[in-house]
Coordinates of C-alpha atoms and ligand atoms in Angstrom, one line a residue:
X10 CA 155.2 31.6 -186.9
X11 CA 153.3 28.5 -186.1
X12 CA 150.5 30.7 -184.6
X13 CA 149.0 34.1 -182.3
X14 CA 147.4 34.3 -179.6
X15 CA 145.8 37.2 -177.2
X16 CA 147.1 35.8 -174.5
X17 CA 150.0 33.3 -173.7
X18 CA 150.6 31.9 -170.1
X19 CA 153.5 30.7 -168.9
X20 CA 153.4 28.5 -166.6
X21 CA 149.9 25.9 -166.0
X22 CA 150.5 26.8 -162.0
X23 CA 146.8 28.6 -160.0
X24 CA 148.0 31.5 -160.9
X25 CA 149.2 30.7 -164.9
X26 CA 146.3 28.0 -164.8
X27 CA 144.0 30.3 -164.1
X28 CA 145.1 33.2 -165.7
X29 CA 144.1 31.8 -168.6
X30 CA 141.0 30.3 -167.9
X31 CA 139.3 34.1 -167.1
X32 CA 141.2 35.1 -170.1
X33 CA 139.9 32.4 -172.6
X34 CA 136.3 33.4 -170.6
X35 CA 137.1 36.7 -171.6
X36 CA 136.7 35.7 -175.1
X37 CA 140.6 36.4 -176.3
X38 CA 142.4 33.6 -178.1
X39 CA 144.4 32.0 -174.9
X40 CA 148.0 29.5 -174.7
X41 CA 149.6 28.2 -172.4
X42 CA 153.5 26.5 -171.6
X43 CA 154.4 24.0 -168.3
X44 CA 156.7 22.0 -168.2
X45 CA 156.0 20.4 -165.2
X46 CA 155.5 16.1 -165.5
X47 CA 153.7 14.2 -163.1
X48 CA 155.3 10.2 -162.5
X49 CA 153.9 9.4 -165.6
X50 CA 156.5 12.3 -168.2
X51 CA 153.4 13.4 -169.1
X52 CA 151.8 17.1 -168.6
X53 CA 150.8 17.4 -165.3
X54 CA 149.6 20.6 -165.4
X55 CA 148.3 22.5 -161.9
X56 CA 152.2 23.3 -161.1
X57 CA 153.3 23.6 -157.7
X58 CA 150.0 23.4 -155.8
X59 CA 149.0 20.9 -157.5
X60 CA 151.4 18.2 -157.5
X61 CA 153.2 18.3 -155.3
X62 CA 152.5 21.4 -152.7
X63 CA 148.3 22.1 -151.7
X64 CA 146.7 19.3 -152.6
X65 CA 148.9 16.4 -152.2
X66 CA 149.8 17.5 -148.6
X67 CA 146.5 18.2 -147.8
X68 CA 145.8 14.6 -149.1
X69 CA 148.4 13.6 -146.5
X70 CA 147.2 15.0 -143.3
X71 CA 144.1 14.2 -143.8
X72 CA 144.4 10.9 -144.6
X73 CA 147.9 10.8 -141.2
X74 CA 145.0 12.4 -139.1
X75 CA 141.9 9.5 -139.8
X76 CA 145.0 7.5 -138.1
X77 CA 146.3 9.3 -135.0
X78 CA 142.7 10.3 -134.2
X79 CA 142.3 6.1 -134.7
X80 CA 145.6 5.8 -132.6
X81 CA 145.5 8.4 -130.1
X82 CA 141.5 10.1 -129.5
X83 CA 139.0 7.2 -129.7
X84 CA 139.1 5.9 -127.3
X85 CA 137.3 8.4 -125.2
X86 CA 134.4 8.0 -128.0
X87 CA 134.8 4.5 -126.9
X88 CA 135.9 3.9 -129.9
X89 CA 138.8 0.7 -130.4
X90 CA 141.5 -1.0 -133.1
X91 CA 143.1 -3.8 -133.0
X92 CA 146.1 -3.7 -134.3
X93 CA 145.5 -0.4 -136.7
X94 CA 148.3 0.0 -139.1
X95 CA 149.7 2.3 -142.1
X96 CA 149.9 1.2 -145.3
X97 CA 152.1 3.6 -146.9
X98 CA 151.9 2.8 -150.2
X99 CA 148.5 3.0 -150.6
X100 CA 148.5 6.2 -148.0
X101 CA 151.1 7.2 -150.8
X102 CA 149.4 6.3 -153.3
X103 CA 145.5 7.8 -152.7
X104 CA 147.3 11.1 -152.6
X105 CA 149.0 9.8 -155.8
X106 CA 145.3 9.6 -157.6
X107 CA 143.9 13.0 -156.3
X108 CA 146.6 14.4 -158.0
X109 CA 146.1 13.3 -161.0
X110 CA 142.6 14.5 -160.9
X111 CA 143.5 17.4 -160.1
X112 CA 145.7 18.3 -163.1
X113 CA 143.5 15.9 -165.7
X114 CA 140.9 18.1 -164.1
X115 CA 142.6 21.5 -165.4
X116 CA 143.4 19.9 -168.5
X117 CA 139.8 19.5 -168.9
X118 CA 138.7 23.5 -167.9
X119 CA 141.4 23.9 -171.0
X120 CA 139.7 22.5 -172.9
X121 CA 135.4 23.7 -172.7
X122 CA 137.2 26.5 -172.5
X123 CA 138.8 26.1 -176.3
X124 CA 143.0 27.5 -174.7
X125 CA 145.5 25.7 -176.5
X126 CA 147.8 24.1 -173.9
X127 CA 151.8 23.5 -174.7
X128 CA 154.4 21.4 -172.6
X129 CA 157.6 22.5 -172.5
X130 CA 159.8 25.1 -171.2
X131 CA 158.8 28.8 -172.7
X132 CA 160.9 31.7 -172.9
X133 CA 160.6 35.3 -173.7
X134 CA 162.1 36.9 -176.7
X135 CA 161.5 40.5 -177.2
X136 CA 158.3 41.6 -178.7
X137 CA 156.1 39.4 -176.8
X138 CA 157.0 36.4 -178.5
X139 CA 157.7 32.6 -177.1
X140 CA 159.8 30.6 -177.8
X141 CA 158.9 26.6 -176.5
X142 CA 161.2 24.2 -175.6
X143 CA 159.0 20.4 -175.3
X144 CA 160.6 17.5 -173.6
X145 CA 161.9 16.2 -176.7
X146 CA 164.3 19.7 -177.1
X147 CA 161.9 20.5 -180.6
X148 CA 161.8 24.7 -180.1
X149 CA 158.8 26.1 -181.7
X150 CA 157.7 29.6 -181.6
X151 CA 154.2 30.8 -180.8
X152 CA 153.9 34.7 -180.4
X153 CA 150.8 37.2 -178.5
X154 CA 150.0 40.5 -178.1
X155 CA 149.8 39.7 -174.0
X156 CA 152.2 37.4 -171.6
X157 CA 151.2 36.3 -168.7
X158 CA 154.9 35.5 -166.5
X159 CA 153.7 33.1 -164.1
X160 CA 156.5 30.7 -163.3
X161 CA 156.0 30.0 -159.1
X162 CA 158.6 29.6 -157.2
X163 CA 161.0 26.3 -156.8
X164 CA 162.4 25.2 -153.2
X165 CA 165.6 26.9 -151.0
X166 CA 168.4 24.5 -151.0
X167 CA 170.6 25.3 -148.4
X168 CA 175.3 24.5 -150.0
X169 CA 175.5 22.9 -147.1
X170 CA 172.5 20.6 -147.1
X171 CA 172.1 19.8 -150.6
X172 CA 169.0 18.4 -152.3
X173 CA 169.4 14.7 -153.2
X174 CA 166.2 13.3 -153.7
X175 CA 166.5 9.7 -150.7
X176 CA 168.0 11.2 -147.6
X177 CA 168.1 15.2 -148.3
X178 CA 164.3 16.2 -149.6
X179 CA 162.4 19.5 -151.1
X180 CA 159.1 18.9 -151.1
X181 CA 158.5 17.0 -153.7
X182 CA 160.1 13.5 -151.3
X183 CA 158.6 14.3 -148.3
X184 CA 155.5 13.9 -150.0
X185 CA 157.4 10.2 -151.2
X186 CA 158.5 8.1 -148.5
X187 CA 158.3 5.0 -149.2
X188 CA 157.6 3.9 -145.4
X189 CA 157.8 6.1 -142.2
X190 CA 161.2 6.9 -141.3
X191 CA 161.9 6.8 -137.9
X192 CA 164.0 9.8 -137.2
X193 CA 162.3 13.2 -139.0
X194 CA 165.2 16.1 -139.3
X195 CA 163.2 18.5 -140.6
X196 CA 164.9 22.7 -141.4
X197 CA 162.8 25.4 -140.5
X198 CA 159.4 26.1 -138.2
X199 CA 157.6 27.9 -141.5
X200 CA 154.6 26.4 -143.4
X201 CA 156.1 23.3 -145.0
X202 CA 158.2 22.4 -142.7
X203 CA 154.9 22.2 -139.5
X204 CA 151.9 20.2 -142.2
X205 CA 154.7 17.7 -143.2
X206 CA 156.1 17.0 -140.2
X207 CA 153.0 16.0 -138.1
X208 CA 152.2 14.2 -141.0
X209 CA 155.2 11.7 -140.8
X210 CA 154.3 12.5 -136.6
X211 CA 151.7 11.4 -137.0
X212 CA 152.1 8.0 -138.8
X213 CA 154.9 6.6 -136.3
X214 CA 158.5 9.0 -137.3
X215 CA 160.2 11.1 -134.3
X216 CA 160.0 14.5 -136.0
X217 CA 162.6 17.0 -134.3
X218 CA 162.5 20.5 -136.5
X219 CA 165.1 22.9 -136.6
X220 CA 164.5 26.4 -137.1
X221 CA 166.7 29.8 -136.7
X222 CA 164.8 32.2 -136.0
X223 CA 164.4 32.4 -131.9
X224 CA 161.0 33.1 -131.7
X225 CA 157.5 30.8 -133.1
X226 CA 156.0 30.9 -136.2
X227 CA 156.4 35.0 -136.7
X228 CA 154.3 35.4 -138.9
X229 CA 151.4 34.4 -137.3
X230 CA 149.9 36.4 -133.4
X231 CA 151.8 36.2 -131.0
X232 CA 149.0 34.6 -128.8
X233 CA 147.3 32.0 -131.6
X234 CA 151.4 31.1 -132.3
X235 CA 151.8 30.3 -128.0
X236 CA 148.7 28.3 -128.3
X237 CA 149.9 26.8 -131.6
X238 CA 153.5 25.7 -130.2
X239 CA 152.9 24.6 -127.2
X240 CA 149.9 22.1 -128.8
X241 CA 152.1 20.8 -131.3
X242 CA 154.5 20.5 -128.0
X243 CA 152.2 17.9 -126.5
X244 CA 151.4 16.3 -129.6
X245 CA 155.4 15.5 -129.6
X246 CA 156.5 17.6 -132.4
X247 CA 160.5 19.0 -131.2
X248 CA 160.8 22.2 -132.5
X249 CA 164.4 23.5 -131.7
X250 CA 164.0 27.6 -131.6
X251 CA 166.8 29.4 -132.5
X252 CA 169.5 26.9 -133.8
X253 CA 171.4 27.4 -136.8
X254 CA 172.8 24.2 -138.7
X255 CA 176.2 24.1 -139.3
X256 CA 176.3 20.8 -141.6
X257 CA 173.9 18.0 -142.9
X258 CA 176.5 14.6 -144.4
X259 CA 174.9 11.3 -145.7
X260 CA 176.2 8.2 -143.5
X261 CA 174.9 4.6 -143.9
X262 CA 173.2 5.3 -140.7
X263 CA 171.3 8.2 -142.3
X264 CA 171.9 12.0 -142.1
X265 CA 174.1 13.9 -139.3
X266 CA 173.8 17.0 -138.5
X267 CA 175.3 19.6 -136.5
X268 CA 173.7 22.7 -135.2
X269 CA 173.7 25.5 -132.3
X270 CA 171.5 26.6 -130.4
X271 CA 171.4 28.5 -126.9
X272 CA 173.3 25.3 -125.3
X273 CA 175.8 25.4 -127.5
X274 CA 177.0 23.3 -130.3
X275 CA 175.0 19.7 -131.5
X276 CA 174.6 16.6 -132.8
X277 CA 171.6 14.7 -134.0
X278 CA 171.1 11.6 -136.6
X279 CA 167.5 10.8 -138.4
X280 CA 167.1 8.6 -141.2
X281 CA 165.1 11.7 -143.8
X282 CA 166.4 16.0 -143.9
X283 CA 163.5 18.0 -145.3
X284 CA 164.8 20.7 -146.0
X285 CA 161.8 23.6 -145.9
X286 CA 162.9 27.3 -145.5
X287 CA 161.1 29.2 -147.9
X288 CA 160.9 29.1 -151.3
X289 CA 161.8 31.4 -154.0
X290 CA 160.6 33.1 -157.4
X291 CA 161.8 30.5 -160.5
X292 CA 162.9 33.0 -163.3
X293 CA 165.2 30.5 -164.9
X294 CA 165.8 30.3 -168.7
X295 CA 162.7 32.7 -168.2
X296 CA 163.6 35.6 -170.4
X297 CA 165.6 36.4 -173.6
X298 CA 168.7 38.7 -172.0
X299 CA 166.4 41.5 -174.4
X300 CA 163.3 41.0 -172.7
X301 CA 163.1 44.2 -170.9
X302 CA 161.8 42.7 -168.1
X303 CA 163.2 43.2 -164.9
X304 CA 164.5 40.8 -161.7
X305 CA 164.3 42.5 -157.5
X306 CA 166.8 41.3 -155.2
X307 CA 165.5 38.4 -154.2
X308 CA 165.2 37.2 -158.0
X309 CA 161.4 38.1 -157.9
X310 CA 159.4 40.2 -161.6
X311 CA 159.0 42.9 -160.6
X312 CA 156.2 44.5 -161.2
X313 CA 153.5 47.9 -160.4
X314 CA 150.6 47.4 -158.8
X315 CA 148.3 46.2 -161.4
X316 CA 150.7 43.6 -161.7
X317 CA 152.5 45.0 -165.5
X318 CA 156.1 44.9 -166.0
X319 CA 156.2 47.8 -167.5
X320 CA 156.9 46.0 -169.9
X321 CA 154.7 47.0 -173.3
X322 CA 152.1 43.8 -172.3
X323 CA 154.3 41.7 -170.5
X324 CA 152.8 41.1 -167.1
X325 CA 153.0 38.5 -163.5
X326 CA 151.3 36.9 -161.4
X327 CA 151.8 34.6 -158.5
X328 CA 154.2 33.5 -156.4
X329 CA 156.8 34.8 -158.7
X330 CA 156.8 38.1 -158.3
X331 CA 156.0 40.2 -154.6
X332 CA 153.6 39.4 -151.8
X333 CA 152.6 35.7 -150.2
X334 CA 153.5 32.3 -151.8
X335 CA 149.7 32.0 -151.6
X336 CA 147.5 29.7 -154.5
X337 CA 144.8 31.7 -153.6
X338 CA 146.9 35.2 -154.2
X339 CA 148.7 34.1 -157.4
X340 CA 144.5 32.7 -158.8
X341 CA 143.5 35.9 -157.9
X342 CA 145.9 37.9 -159.7
X343 CA 145.3 35.9 -162.4
X344 CA 141.6 37.4 -162.8
X345 CA 143.4 40.4 -162.1
X346 CA 145.4 40.6 -165.4
X347 CA 142.8 39.0 -167.7
X348 CA 140.6 41.4 -166.7
X349 CA 142.6 44.4 -167.1
X350 CA 144.2 42.8 -170.8
X351 CA 140.4 42.9 -171.2
X352 CA 140.1 46.6 -170.2
X353 CA 137.9 45.4 -167.5
X354 CA 138.2 46.6 -164.0
X355 CA 140.8 44.4 -162.0
X356 CA 141.3 44.3 -158.1
X357 CA 143.1 42.6 -155.9
X358 CA 142.7 43.7 -152.5
X359 CA 145.8 42.4 -150.5
X360 CA 144.9 42.8 -147.8
X361 CA 142.2 40.7 -146.8
X362 CA 144.8 37.4 -147.5
X363 CA 144.1 34.5 -146.1
X364 CA 147.0 32.9 -144.5
X365 CA 145.7 28.7 -143.4
X366 CA 148.4 26.9 -141.7
X367 CA 146.2 23.2 -141.9
X368 CA 148.3 21.5 -138.5
X369 CA 145.9 19.9 -135.5
X370 CA 145.2 22.5 -134.5
X371 CA 144.7 24.1 -137.9
X372 CA 146.1 28.1 -137.9
X373 CA 144.5 30.4 -139.9
X374 CA 144.0 34.4 -139.7
X375 CA 143.8 37.6 -141.8
X376 CA 144.5 40.7 -141.2
X377 CA 146.6 42.3 -139.0
X378 CA 148.6 40.5 -135.8
X379 CA 148.5 43.1 -132.6
X380 CA 152.2 43.6 -133.1
X381 CA 151.8 45.3 -136.8
X382 CA 149.2 47.4 -134.9
X383 CA 151.5 48.7 -132.5
X384 CA 154.0 49.5 -134.5
X385 CA 152.4 50.7 -136.8
X386 CA 151.2 52.7 -133.8
X387 CA 147.6 52.0 -134.3
X388 CA 144.4 52.2 -131.1
X389 CA 143.5 49.1 -131.2
X390 CA 140.9 46.8 -129.0
X391 CA 140.7 43.1 -128.8
X392 CA 138.5 40.5 -128.1
X393 CA 138.5 36.7 -127.4
X394 CA 137.2 33.4 -127.0
X395 CA 138.0 30.0 -125.9
X396 CA 136.4 27.0 -128.5
X397 CA 137.0 25.3 -124.9
X398 CA 133.8 27.2 -124.2
X399 CA 132.0 25.8 -127.3
X400 CA 130.5 23.3 -127.0
X401 CA 130.0 21.4 -130.6
X402 CA 134.3 21.8 -130.4
X403 CA 133.5 19.9 -127.1
X404 CA 131.3 17.5 -128.6
X405 CA 133.7 17.0 -131.5
X406 CA 136.2 16.8 -127.6
X407 CA 138.7 19.3 -130.5
X408 CA 138.0 22.2 -127.5
X409 CA 141.5 23.8 -127.6
X410 CA 142.3 27.6 -128.7
X411 CA 140.2 30.7 -129.7
X412 CA 139.7 33.5 -132.0
X413 CA 140.9 36.7 -131.1
X414 CA 138.9 40.0 -132.6
X415 CA 141.5 42.8 -133.8
X416 CA 139.8 46.1 -134.1
X417 CA 140.3 49.6 -134.2
X418 CA 139.9 51.3 -130.2
X419 CA 137.4 54.3 -132.6
X420 CA 135.9 53.3 -134.7
X421 CA 135.5 49.4 -133.8
X422 CA 136.4 48.2 -137.9
X423 CA 137.9 44.2 -137.7
X424 CA 141.0 45.0 -138.8
X425 CA 142.5 41.2 -138.1
X426 CA 141.2 38.6 -137.2
X427 CA 143.3 35.0 -135.7
X428 CA 142.5 32.2 -135.1
X429 CA 143.9 28.1 -133.4
X430 CA 142.2 25.1 -133.3
X431 CA 139.9 23.0 -135.0
X432 CA 138.1 24.0 -138.1
X433 CA 139.3 27.1 -138.6
X434 CA 140.4 27.0 -142.3
X435 CA 137.5 27.5 -143.1
X436 CA 135.6 29.5 -140.5
X437 CA 138.2 32.3 -141.3
X438 CA 136.2 33.4 -144.5
X439 CA 133.9 35.2 -142.2
X440 CA 136.1 37.3 -140.9
X441 CA 137.1 38.0 -144.9
X442 CA 134.4 38.9 -145.4
X443 CA 133.5 40.8 -142.7
X444 CA 136.6 43.0 -143.4
X445 CA 135.9 42.8 -147.2
X446 CA 133.3 44.7 -147.0
X447 CA 135.2 47.4 -144.2
X448 CA 132.8 45.5 -141.4
X449 CA 133.1 46.6 -137.8
X450 CA 133.2 43.7 -134.7
X451 CA 129.6 44.7 -134.1
X452 CA 128.5 43.8 -137.6
X453 CA 130.3 40.1 -136.4
X454 CA 128.4 40.5 -133.1
X455 CA 125.1 40.8 -135.0
X456 CA 125.1 38.4 -137.4
X457 CA 123.1 35.2 -136.1
X458 CA 125.3 32.5 -136.0
X459 CA 123.9 29.2 -135.4
X460 CA 124.1 26.4 -133.0
X461 CA 125.8 24.4 -132.3
X462 CA 128.4 25.3 -134.7
X463 CA 131.9 25.9 -134.1
X464 CA 131.1 29.7 -135.8
X465 CA 129.8 30.8 -132.3
X466 CA 133.2 31.2 -131.1
X467 CA 133.9 34.0 -133.7
X468 CA 130.8 35.1 -132.8
X469 CA 131.7 35.5 -129.1
X470 CA 135.0 36.9 -129.6
X471 CA 133.5 39.4 -131.5
X472 CA 130.9 40.3 -128.7
X473 CA 134.3 39.6 -126.5
X474 CA 135.7 43.7 -128.0
X475 CA 133.0 45.4 -126.4
X476 CA 133.2 43.0 -123.3
X477 CA 129.9 41.7 -123.8
X478 CA 130.5 37.6 -124.3
X479 CA 128.4 36.0 -123.5
X480 CA 129.6 32.8 -122.8
X481 CA 132.7 33.7 -120.7
X482 CA 133.2 35.7 -118.1
X483 CA 134.7 39.7 -119.9
Ligands
FAD21 P1 153.2 27.7 -159.4 O1 152.5 26.6 -159.0 O2 155.1 26.2 -158.3 O3 153.3 27.1 -160.6 C1 154.0 26.9 -162.3 C2 154.3 26.4 -163.2 O4 155.4 27.3 -164.3 C3 155.0 25.1 -163.2 O5 154.2 24.1 -163.0 C4 155.9 25.1 -163.9 O6 156.1 23.9 -163.9 C5 155.9 25.7 -164.7 N1 157.0 27.1 -165.3 C6 158.3 27.7 -164.7 N2 158.7 28.3 -165.6 C7 158.2 28.3 -166.8 C8 159.1 28.2 -167.9 N3 159.9 28.3 -168.1 N4 158.4 27.3 -169.0 C9 157.2 27.0 -169.5 N5 156.6 26.1 -167.7 C10 157.3 26.9 -166.6 N6 149.0 27.0 -150.9 C11 147.9 27.7 -150.4 O7 147.5 28.9 -150.5 N7 147.1 26.8 -149.5 C12 148.0 25.7 -149.7 O8 147.3 24.8 -148.6 C13 149.6 25.4 -149.5 N8 150.3 24.6 -149.6 C14 151.9 23.9 -149.7 C15 152.6 23.2 -149.4 C16 153.0 22.6 -150.2 C17 153.4 21.8 -149.3 C18 154.0 23.5 -151.5 C19 155.8 22.9 -151.2 C20 153.4 25.1 -151.3 C21 152.3 25.4 -150.9 N9 151.2 25.9 -151.5 C22 149.8 26.1 -150.7 C23 152.4 27.9 -151.8 C24 151.4 27.3 -153.8 O9 151.4 26.2 -153.7 C25 152.0 28.4 -154.0 O10 151.7 29.3 -153.7 C26 151.3 28.1 -155.6 O11 151.7 26.8 -156.3 C27 151.9 29.7 -156.7 O12 151.4 29.2 -158.2 P2 151.6 29.4 -159.0 O13 151.2 28.9 -160.0 O14 152.3 31.0 -158.8 O15 153.3 28.8 -159.2
NAD22 P1 157.8 29.3 -144.2 O1 158.8 31.1 -145.2 O2 157.2 29.0 -144.3 O3 159.1 28.8 -143.1 C1 160.2 28.5 -143.8 C2 161.2 28.7 -141.9 O4 162.0 28.5 -142.5 C3 160.9 29.6 -141.1 O5 160.9 30.0 -140.2 C4 162.8 30.5 -141.9 O6 162.9 31.1 -140.8 C5 163.2 29.0 -141.6 N1 164.7 28.8 -141.8 C6 165.0 29.4 -143.5 N2 166.2 29.3 -143.5 C7 166.7 28.9 -142.9 C8 167.6 27.7 -142.1 N3 169.6 28.4 -142.0 N4 168.2 26.7 -140.4 C9 166.3 26.6 -139.9 N5 165.5 27.2 -140.4 C10 165.4 28.6 -141.4 O7 158.8 28.4 -146.3 P2 158.5 26.3 -146.3 O8 157.6 26.5 -145.0 O9 159.4 26.0 -147.2 O10 157.0 27.2 -146.9 C11 157.4 28.3 -148.4 C12 156.1 28.6 -148.4 O11 154.9 28.2 -149.4 C13 155.5 29.1 -147.5 O12 155.2 31.0 -147.1 C14 153.9 29.9 -147.9 O13 153.9 31.1 -148.7 C15 153.8 28.7 -148.8 N6 153.1 27.2 -148.1 C16 152.2 27.4 -147.9 C17 151.3 27.0 -147.2 C18 149.8 26.7 -147.0 O14 149.3 27.7 -147.4 N7 149.0 26.1 -145.8 C19 151.4 25.5 -146.1 C20 152.8 25.0 -146.8 C21 153.9 25.7 -148.4

């Protein structure tokens, strides 16, 4: 036994590394084991989020947005540029630099907080020992009073469209294309399909997205999804709904897809295929057979409302457990667990976790959709406001979308806020704060919002709940 810790965290994604930092802040002797290697083969802390998820995808979304604006949207401002080109190695290289900056930043934070990092695969043994297998195969065992499992998730692989890293890729592959594919196929019109499909579409790829479900973006509020669907269609994203993929065969001239939709069997040939049909909790090799930690029917680590596994001193957080697979959800669980371990009052409010999809227009929401409220028989009232009537949005030439505020019909308490439009990834924070403080539409309506800003759409939508929006008919 080389060392004894108060806390060992397995996994250094946004759930695990944040848990480790908070534990260390609380005076607990903390170690964090992670197996992720960067492109240079060295340990790259930060998990999926920093290496192949949130941060690199946003870097490419931002670069591709600039290029798309230059080539499509600047004319209206009187700005033109001849021969605009995108250099893909520079485009991807900028993303790689950002990833390195942030994964290195986590290493610095570990140092500053005196957290001991271990590079390798951790396996929980009975009695809260953790066996670490390094990249060279060498094994060592460390032990702790508490172990936090934060092993994250991996992409789901379809048996008839297996990843080969070249023609059929997952998110990591689609963040690293060396040139713009002429024809990109995407399986799954979910968050990854829409974000990464948008990236390559903006650079000129012909993008077809094949989605099994008949409704577009069923997790979002239906009105918001409808507006987004219309805008994506205008951008030329070809989204096939109710389409069931039969097979994907890699041939010399591309990936040959066969799928069935309402019109029967269809075929499509693409140069690259991104499969983004969801992610599964990753627990391969994580648990010795006799630890007592249980997995549910979807392979997620079973935890109670305090993220405790039921095994003394063993906790689990992030994508590896129930709840939305979002970085900020995992981080908040990490903080809460560290605080529970230290005897403090941790807290995660699952009812106000915001969702953001970083397409153009952006989509963001928190709380309940209209359908959820209808199904639950909760009486509600709705206020909406279009960005077309917001001076700032028009001045930016981004006057697309709307804000929708849903409040309880009797108490006026805000139950859900749904947005599609410019900058809504930032605007949603106001909705979360309002709901966290159990605020009403009236509260939002009485708050002074700066003019001219996009946030006025939130203000007006809240006023519209009571049919007194100023800049539209009610
Ligand atoms: P992970 O980030 O998956 O980290 C788990 C870590 O544990 C990994 O480093 C893994 O190598 C390591 N590990 C696993 N098993 C072991 C073991 N036995 N021993 C040692 N190490 C182990 N979420 C958002 O909120 N906003 C976004 O914009 C967003 N964009 C995304 C874009 C893409 C393309 C993808 C794929 C995901 C995105 N997500 C986003 C989701 C987000 O990345 C995840 O919700 C988040 O990373 C989960 O954090 P985690 O710490 O639970 O797991
Ligand atoms: P997803 O669950 O968002 O979407 C998967 C889509 O694939 C769904 O619409 C589903 O109906 C469809 N699908 C499933 N099987 C299919 C099949 N055989 N053929 C055709 N379609 C099929 O999953 P994702 O896009 O892979 O992303 C995984 C998770 O990562 C997300 O749910 C989210 O939690 C997280 N993520 C978040 C962000 C963000 O916060 N902006 C960005 C990317 C990823």
